[in-house]
Each structure stands twice: as C-alpha cells, then as structure tokens.
Short mmCIF file of C-alpha atoms in Angstrom, two decimals:
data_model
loop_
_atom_site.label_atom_id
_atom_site.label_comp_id
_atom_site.label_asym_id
_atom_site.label_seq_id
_atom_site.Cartn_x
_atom_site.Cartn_y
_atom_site.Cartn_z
CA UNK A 4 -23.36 54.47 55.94
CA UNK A 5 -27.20 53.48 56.24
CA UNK A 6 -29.93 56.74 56.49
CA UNK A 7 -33.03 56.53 57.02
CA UNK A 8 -34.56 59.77 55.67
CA UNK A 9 -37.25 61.54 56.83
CA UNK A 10 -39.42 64.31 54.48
CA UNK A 11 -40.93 66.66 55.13
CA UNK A 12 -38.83 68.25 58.52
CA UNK A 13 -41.73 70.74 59.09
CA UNK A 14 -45.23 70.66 58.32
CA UNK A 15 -47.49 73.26 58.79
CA UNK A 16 -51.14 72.50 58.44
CA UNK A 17 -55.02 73.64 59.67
CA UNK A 18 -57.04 71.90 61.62
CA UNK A 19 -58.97 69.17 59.75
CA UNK A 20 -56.70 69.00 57.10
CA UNK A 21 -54.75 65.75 56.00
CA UNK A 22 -50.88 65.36 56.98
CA UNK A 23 -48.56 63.02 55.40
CA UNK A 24 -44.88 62.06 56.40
CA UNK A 25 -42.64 59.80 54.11
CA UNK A 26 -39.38 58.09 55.43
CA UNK A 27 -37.02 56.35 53.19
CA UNK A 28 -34.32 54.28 53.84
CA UNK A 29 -31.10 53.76 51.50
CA UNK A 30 -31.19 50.07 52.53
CA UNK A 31 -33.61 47.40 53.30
CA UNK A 32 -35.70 47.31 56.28
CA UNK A 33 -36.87 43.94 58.35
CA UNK A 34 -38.85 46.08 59.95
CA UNK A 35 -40.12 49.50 60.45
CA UNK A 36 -40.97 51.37 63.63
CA UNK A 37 -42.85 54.79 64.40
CA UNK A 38 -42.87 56.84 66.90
CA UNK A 39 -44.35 60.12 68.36
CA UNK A 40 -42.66 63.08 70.81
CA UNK A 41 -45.08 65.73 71.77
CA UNK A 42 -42.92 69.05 72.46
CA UNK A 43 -41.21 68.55 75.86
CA UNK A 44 -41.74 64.89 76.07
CA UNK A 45 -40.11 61.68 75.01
CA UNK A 46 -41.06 59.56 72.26
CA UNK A 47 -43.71 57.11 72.15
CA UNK A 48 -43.79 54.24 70.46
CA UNK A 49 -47.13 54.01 67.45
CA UNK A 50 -46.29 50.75 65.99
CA UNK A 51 -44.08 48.40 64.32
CA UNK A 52 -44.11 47.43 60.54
CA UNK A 53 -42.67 44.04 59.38
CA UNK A 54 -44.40 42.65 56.21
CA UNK A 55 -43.66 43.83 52.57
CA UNK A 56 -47.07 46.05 51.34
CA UNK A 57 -48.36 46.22 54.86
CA UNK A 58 -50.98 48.86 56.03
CA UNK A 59 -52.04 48.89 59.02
CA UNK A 60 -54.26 51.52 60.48
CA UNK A 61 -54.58 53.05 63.94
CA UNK A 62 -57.83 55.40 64.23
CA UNK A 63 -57.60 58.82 61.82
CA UNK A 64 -53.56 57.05 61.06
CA UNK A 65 -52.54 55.42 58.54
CA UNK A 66 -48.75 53.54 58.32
CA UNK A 67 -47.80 51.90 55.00
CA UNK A 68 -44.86 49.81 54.13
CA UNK A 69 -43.17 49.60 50.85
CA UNK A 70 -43.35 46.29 48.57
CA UNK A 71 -39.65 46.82 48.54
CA UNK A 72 -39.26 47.62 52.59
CA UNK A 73 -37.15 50.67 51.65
CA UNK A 74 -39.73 53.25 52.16
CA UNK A 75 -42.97 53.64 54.50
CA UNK A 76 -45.46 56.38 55.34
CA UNK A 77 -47.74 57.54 57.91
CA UNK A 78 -50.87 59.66 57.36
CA UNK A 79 -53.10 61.23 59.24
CA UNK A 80 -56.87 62.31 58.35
CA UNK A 81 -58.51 65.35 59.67
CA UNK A 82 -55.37 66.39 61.80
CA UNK A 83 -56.48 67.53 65.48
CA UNK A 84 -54.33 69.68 68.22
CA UNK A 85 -53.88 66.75 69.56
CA UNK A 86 -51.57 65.36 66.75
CA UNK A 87 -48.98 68.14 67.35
CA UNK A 88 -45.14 66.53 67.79
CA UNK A 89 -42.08 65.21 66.20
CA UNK A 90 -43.13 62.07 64.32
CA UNK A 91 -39.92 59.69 64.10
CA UNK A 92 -39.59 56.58 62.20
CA UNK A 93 -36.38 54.38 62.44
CA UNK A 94 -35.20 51.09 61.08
CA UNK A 95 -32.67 48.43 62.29
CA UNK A 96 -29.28 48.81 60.94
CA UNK A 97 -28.48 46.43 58.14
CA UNK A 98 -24.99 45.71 59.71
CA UNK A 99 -26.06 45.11 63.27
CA UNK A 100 -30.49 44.48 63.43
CA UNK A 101 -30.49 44.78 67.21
CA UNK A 102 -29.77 48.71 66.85
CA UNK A 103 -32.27 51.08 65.89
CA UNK A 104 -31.24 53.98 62.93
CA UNK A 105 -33.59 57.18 63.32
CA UNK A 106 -34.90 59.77 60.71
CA UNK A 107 -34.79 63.14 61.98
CA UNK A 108 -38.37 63.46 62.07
CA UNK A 109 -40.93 65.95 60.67
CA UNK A 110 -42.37 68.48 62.99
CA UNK A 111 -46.21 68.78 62.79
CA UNK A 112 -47.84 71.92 64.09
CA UNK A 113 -51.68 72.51 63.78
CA UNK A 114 -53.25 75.32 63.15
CA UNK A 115 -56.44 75.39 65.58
CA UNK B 15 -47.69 49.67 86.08
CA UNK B 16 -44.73 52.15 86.16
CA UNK B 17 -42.73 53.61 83.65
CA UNK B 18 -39.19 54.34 82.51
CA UNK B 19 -37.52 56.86 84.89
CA UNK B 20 -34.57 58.75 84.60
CA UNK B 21 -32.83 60.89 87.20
CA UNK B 22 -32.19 63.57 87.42
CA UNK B 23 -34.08 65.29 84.88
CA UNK B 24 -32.19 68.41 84.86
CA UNK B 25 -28.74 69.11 84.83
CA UNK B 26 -26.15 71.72 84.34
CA UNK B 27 -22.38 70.76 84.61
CA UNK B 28 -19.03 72.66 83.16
CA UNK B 29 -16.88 71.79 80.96
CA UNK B 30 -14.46 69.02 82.43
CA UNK B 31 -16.77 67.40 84.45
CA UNK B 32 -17.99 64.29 84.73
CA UNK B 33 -21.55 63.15 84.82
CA UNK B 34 -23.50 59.92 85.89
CA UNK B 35 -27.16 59.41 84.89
CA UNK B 36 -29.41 56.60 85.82
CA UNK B 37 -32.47 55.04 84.40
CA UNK B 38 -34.67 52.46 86.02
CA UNK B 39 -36.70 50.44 83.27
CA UNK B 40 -40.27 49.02 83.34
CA UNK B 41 -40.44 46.13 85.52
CA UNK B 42 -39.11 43.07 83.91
CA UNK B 43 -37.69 44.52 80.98
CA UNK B 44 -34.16 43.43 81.11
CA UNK B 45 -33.16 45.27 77.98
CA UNK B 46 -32.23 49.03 78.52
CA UNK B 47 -30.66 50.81 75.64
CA UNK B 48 -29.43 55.15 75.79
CA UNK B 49 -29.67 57.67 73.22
CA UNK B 50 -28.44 60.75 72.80
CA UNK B 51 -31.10 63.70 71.38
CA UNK B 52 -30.26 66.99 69.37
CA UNK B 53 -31.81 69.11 67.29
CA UNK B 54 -29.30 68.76 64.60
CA UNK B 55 -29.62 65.15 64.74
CA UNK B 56 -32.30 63.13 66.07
CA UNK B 57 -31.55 60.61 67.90
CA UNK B 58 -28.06 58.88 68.69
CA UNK B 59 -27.70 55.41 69.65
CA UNK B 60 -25.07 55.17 72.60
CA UNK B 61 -25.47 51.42 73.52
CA UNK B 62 -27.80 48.39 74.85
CA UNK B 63 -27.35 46.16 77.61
CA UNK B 64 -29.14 43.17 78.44
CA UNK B 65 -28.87 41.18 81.75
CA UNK B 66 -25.72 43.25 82.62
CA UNK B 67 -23.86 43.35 79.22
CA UNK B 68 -23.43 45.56 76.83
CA UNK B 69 -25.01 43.97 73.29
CA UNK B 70 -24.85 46.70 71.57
CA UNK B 71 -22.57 49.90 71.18
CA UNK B 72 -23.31 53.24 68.79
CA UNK B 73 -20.42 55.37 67.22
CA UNK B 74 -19.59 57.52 70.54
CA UNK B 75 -16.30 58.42 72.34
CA UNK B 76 -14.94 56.31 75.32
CA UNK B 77 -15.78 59.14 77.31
CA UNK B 78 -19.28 57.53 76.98
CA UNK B 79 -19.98 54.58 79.01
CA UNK B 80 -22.74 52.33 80.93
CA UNK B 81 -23.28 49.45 82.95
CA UNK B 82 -26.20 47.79 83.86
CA UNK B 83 -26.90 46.16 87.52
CA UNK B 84 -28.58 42.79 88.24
CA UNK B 85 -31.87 44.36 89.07
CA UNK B 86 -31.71 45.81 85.47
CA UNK B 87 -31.00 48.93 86.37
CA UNK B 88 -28.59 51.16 84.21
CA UNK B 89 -26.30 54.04 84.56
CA UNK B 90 -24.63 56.38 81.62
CA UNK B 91 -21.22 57.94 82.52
CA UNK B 92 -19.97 60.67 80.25
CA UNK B 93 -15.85 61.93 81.29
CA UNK B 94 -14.55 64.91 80.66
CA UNK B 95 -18.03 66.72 79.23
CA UNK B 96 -17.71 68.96 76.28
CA UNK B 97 -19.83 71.27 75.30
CA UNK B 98 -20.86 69.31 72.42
CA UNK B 99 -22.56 66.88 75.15
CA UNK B 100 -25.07 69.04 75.86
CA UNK B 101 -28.05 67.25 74.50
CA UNK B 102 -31.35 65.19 76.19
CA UNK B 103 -30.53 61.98 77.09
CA UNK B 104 -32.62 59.52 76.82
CA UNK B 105 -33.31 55.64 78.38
CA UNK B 106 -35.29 53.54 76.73
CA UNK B 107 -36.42 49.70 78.03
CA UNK B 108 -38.14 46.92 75.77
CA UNK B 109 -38.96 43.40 77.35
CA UNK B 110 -36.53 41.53 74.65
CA UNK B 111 -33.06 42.36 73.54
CA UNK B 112 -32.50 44.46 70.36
CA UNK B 113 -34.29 47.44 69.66
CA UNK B 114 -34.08 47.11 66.27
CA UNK B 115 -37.13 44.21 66.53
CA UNK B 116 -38.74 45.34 70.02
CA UNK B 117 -40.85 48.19 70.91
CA UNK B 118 -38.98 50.95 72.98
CA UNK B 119 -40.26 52.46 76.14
CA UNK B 120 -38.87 55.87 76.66
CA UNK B 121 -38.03 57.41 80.09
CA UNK B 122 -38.68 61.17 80.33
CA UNK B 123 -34.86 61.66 79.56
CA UNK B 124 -32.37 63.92 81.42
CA UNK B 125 -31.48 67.47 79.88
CA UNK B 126 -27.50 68.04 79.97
CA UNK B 127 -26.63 71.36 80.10
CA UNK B 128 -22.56 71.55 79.34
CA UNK B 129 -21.29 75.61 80.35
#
C-alpha cells in the first residue's frame, strides 16, 4: 500500500545548528502537509504544499516540494529550544484524497 | 475563538470494556475526522464525518465506531477494548471535508489506558 516515509526518526542537534527532515512518498502527492507535536501535545498544523518545485518559507523554516511531488523537506536554520517536537508530514492517499497518510515523524531534540 | 476539545483526557479501562470519547470541533467546522496515535506507528486514520456522515473510514475493526450529531459534534466508540487499544486518541476538525486537502485542527486528544 501507499507510505509516506519519514528520515531521519531522531535527530539530535546543538543549539544554533541547522536541522533537516526529508519525507518521501512511494506515490504521488496533490498535496503535502506538515505538522508539529511538541512532547505532550497534539499536532499543529505548519502548512500545506500543493505546487510542483514549491518553497515556501515560514521564519528560520524552510518546506520544499519535489518537481515530481513524491518527496518534500523541511529545514530549519539556527535551531532554538523552542523547535523541540515530533515533526510529521502526511499526504492524501492516492486511492481515496480526502484521507490523510502520515510519516512517522522525526524527533528533534536540542541541545541548549 | 475556541479550540478542539476532547473529553476526557485521561482514561484507564480493562480489558472488555467499552469506551465512548467525545470531541467538540472549532465552531463551524463541520468536518471532524479521529486518529489513533502510537509510538510504533504514528498516526492512524479511524474515519471522517461531515454533517453527520461518515465520508471517510481507515483500516480499523468494527469494534471502532463514530457518529457525528447535528451540532457537529462527534463521539468515538471502541467495544470490547484490547490491550492493543491503548493509544492517544486524537480529534481533529477542518472547516471543509477531506483532510487530505484541508488543514487539521487537533484537539488535545484522550490517553486510553487498556489494563
């Protein structure tokens, strides 16, 4: 069936340094969506990817979308405390677009 | 204006059991979809519904159901909880129908605890 798959699952890093997460899927997306769960809460929504190539930026983050809408990434600059959670991105199923398939997410911890 | 809540937030049942949990969405979203969280993995879509039908359904036993009332409101029923079920639920409302195209608001979710 469709994955979307999520690298890395943990990610260590200091304070100030740059953080990367890559999520592929093994089918086409329409669309792309990102999200963010700090530990104990519930995920947030970041922002929603539709066009092939796109970039769109939000502050010190940075979400790409392929050319081929298979694969997307989010960075982040200078990482702060504040960035630590469970960044999730998820796709709509190819066989039914109103549901949502997740990655697993990769776990960000920062190193103050 | 407020959020996505879920009640209760906590909860510990035994094996057997049966367990209702309800989620009120952000006023006038009419689209309230459930999802079931684990460690081992991620996020589970249980179903949608959308002005009081379910749109949408994930790959989850009968002993999982919903329904949806006319003020949007929803409830999740899970029958006969294993201890497999124990897991944070989580309610989720977006103005449109179809999550796969529509931003998802999150309620805090409620932990299951299955003994």
């Amino acid at each position: 069936g469709q994955q979307v798959m999520q690298i890395p699952q943990y990610q260590h890093v200091q304070e100030g340094e740059d953080f990367t997460t890559y999520c592929n899927s093994s089918t086409t997306l329409s669309n792309i969506q990102w999200y963010k769960q700090r530990p104990g809460g519930h995920p947030v929504f970041l922002i929603q990817l539709v066009k092939s190539g796109e970039v769109k930026k939000q502050k010190r983050l940075t979400f790409q979308f392929g050319e081929a809408k298979k694969n997307s990434s989010l960075h982040i600059t200078a990482t702060q405390t504040t960035d630590v959670g469970t960044y999730f991105c998820a796709g709509p199923n190819a066989g039914n677009n109103r549901k949502l398939i997740w990655g697993l997410g990769t776990s960000l911890a920062v190193n103050p | 204006k407020a959020g996505v809540t879920q009640t209760p937030r906590y909860l510990i049942k035994t094996r057997g059991q049966q367990v209702t949990l309800s989620c009120s969405p952000i006023s006038g979203h009419r689209s309230v979809s459930w999802y079931q969280q684990t460690p081992g993995q991620g996020l589970q879509f249980l179903f949608e519904y959308f002005s009081e039908t379910q749109r949408n359904k994930g790959n989850f036993p009968g002993r999982f159901s919903g329904r949806q009332f006319s003020n949007s409101r929803s409830e999740m029923n899970v029958s006969t909880l294993e201890l497999g079920d124990s897991a944070l639920y989580l309610c989720a409302s977006s103005l449109l129908a179809g999550g796969g195209y529509n931003e998802q608001f999150f309620g805090p979710g409620t932990r299951l605890t299955v003994l």
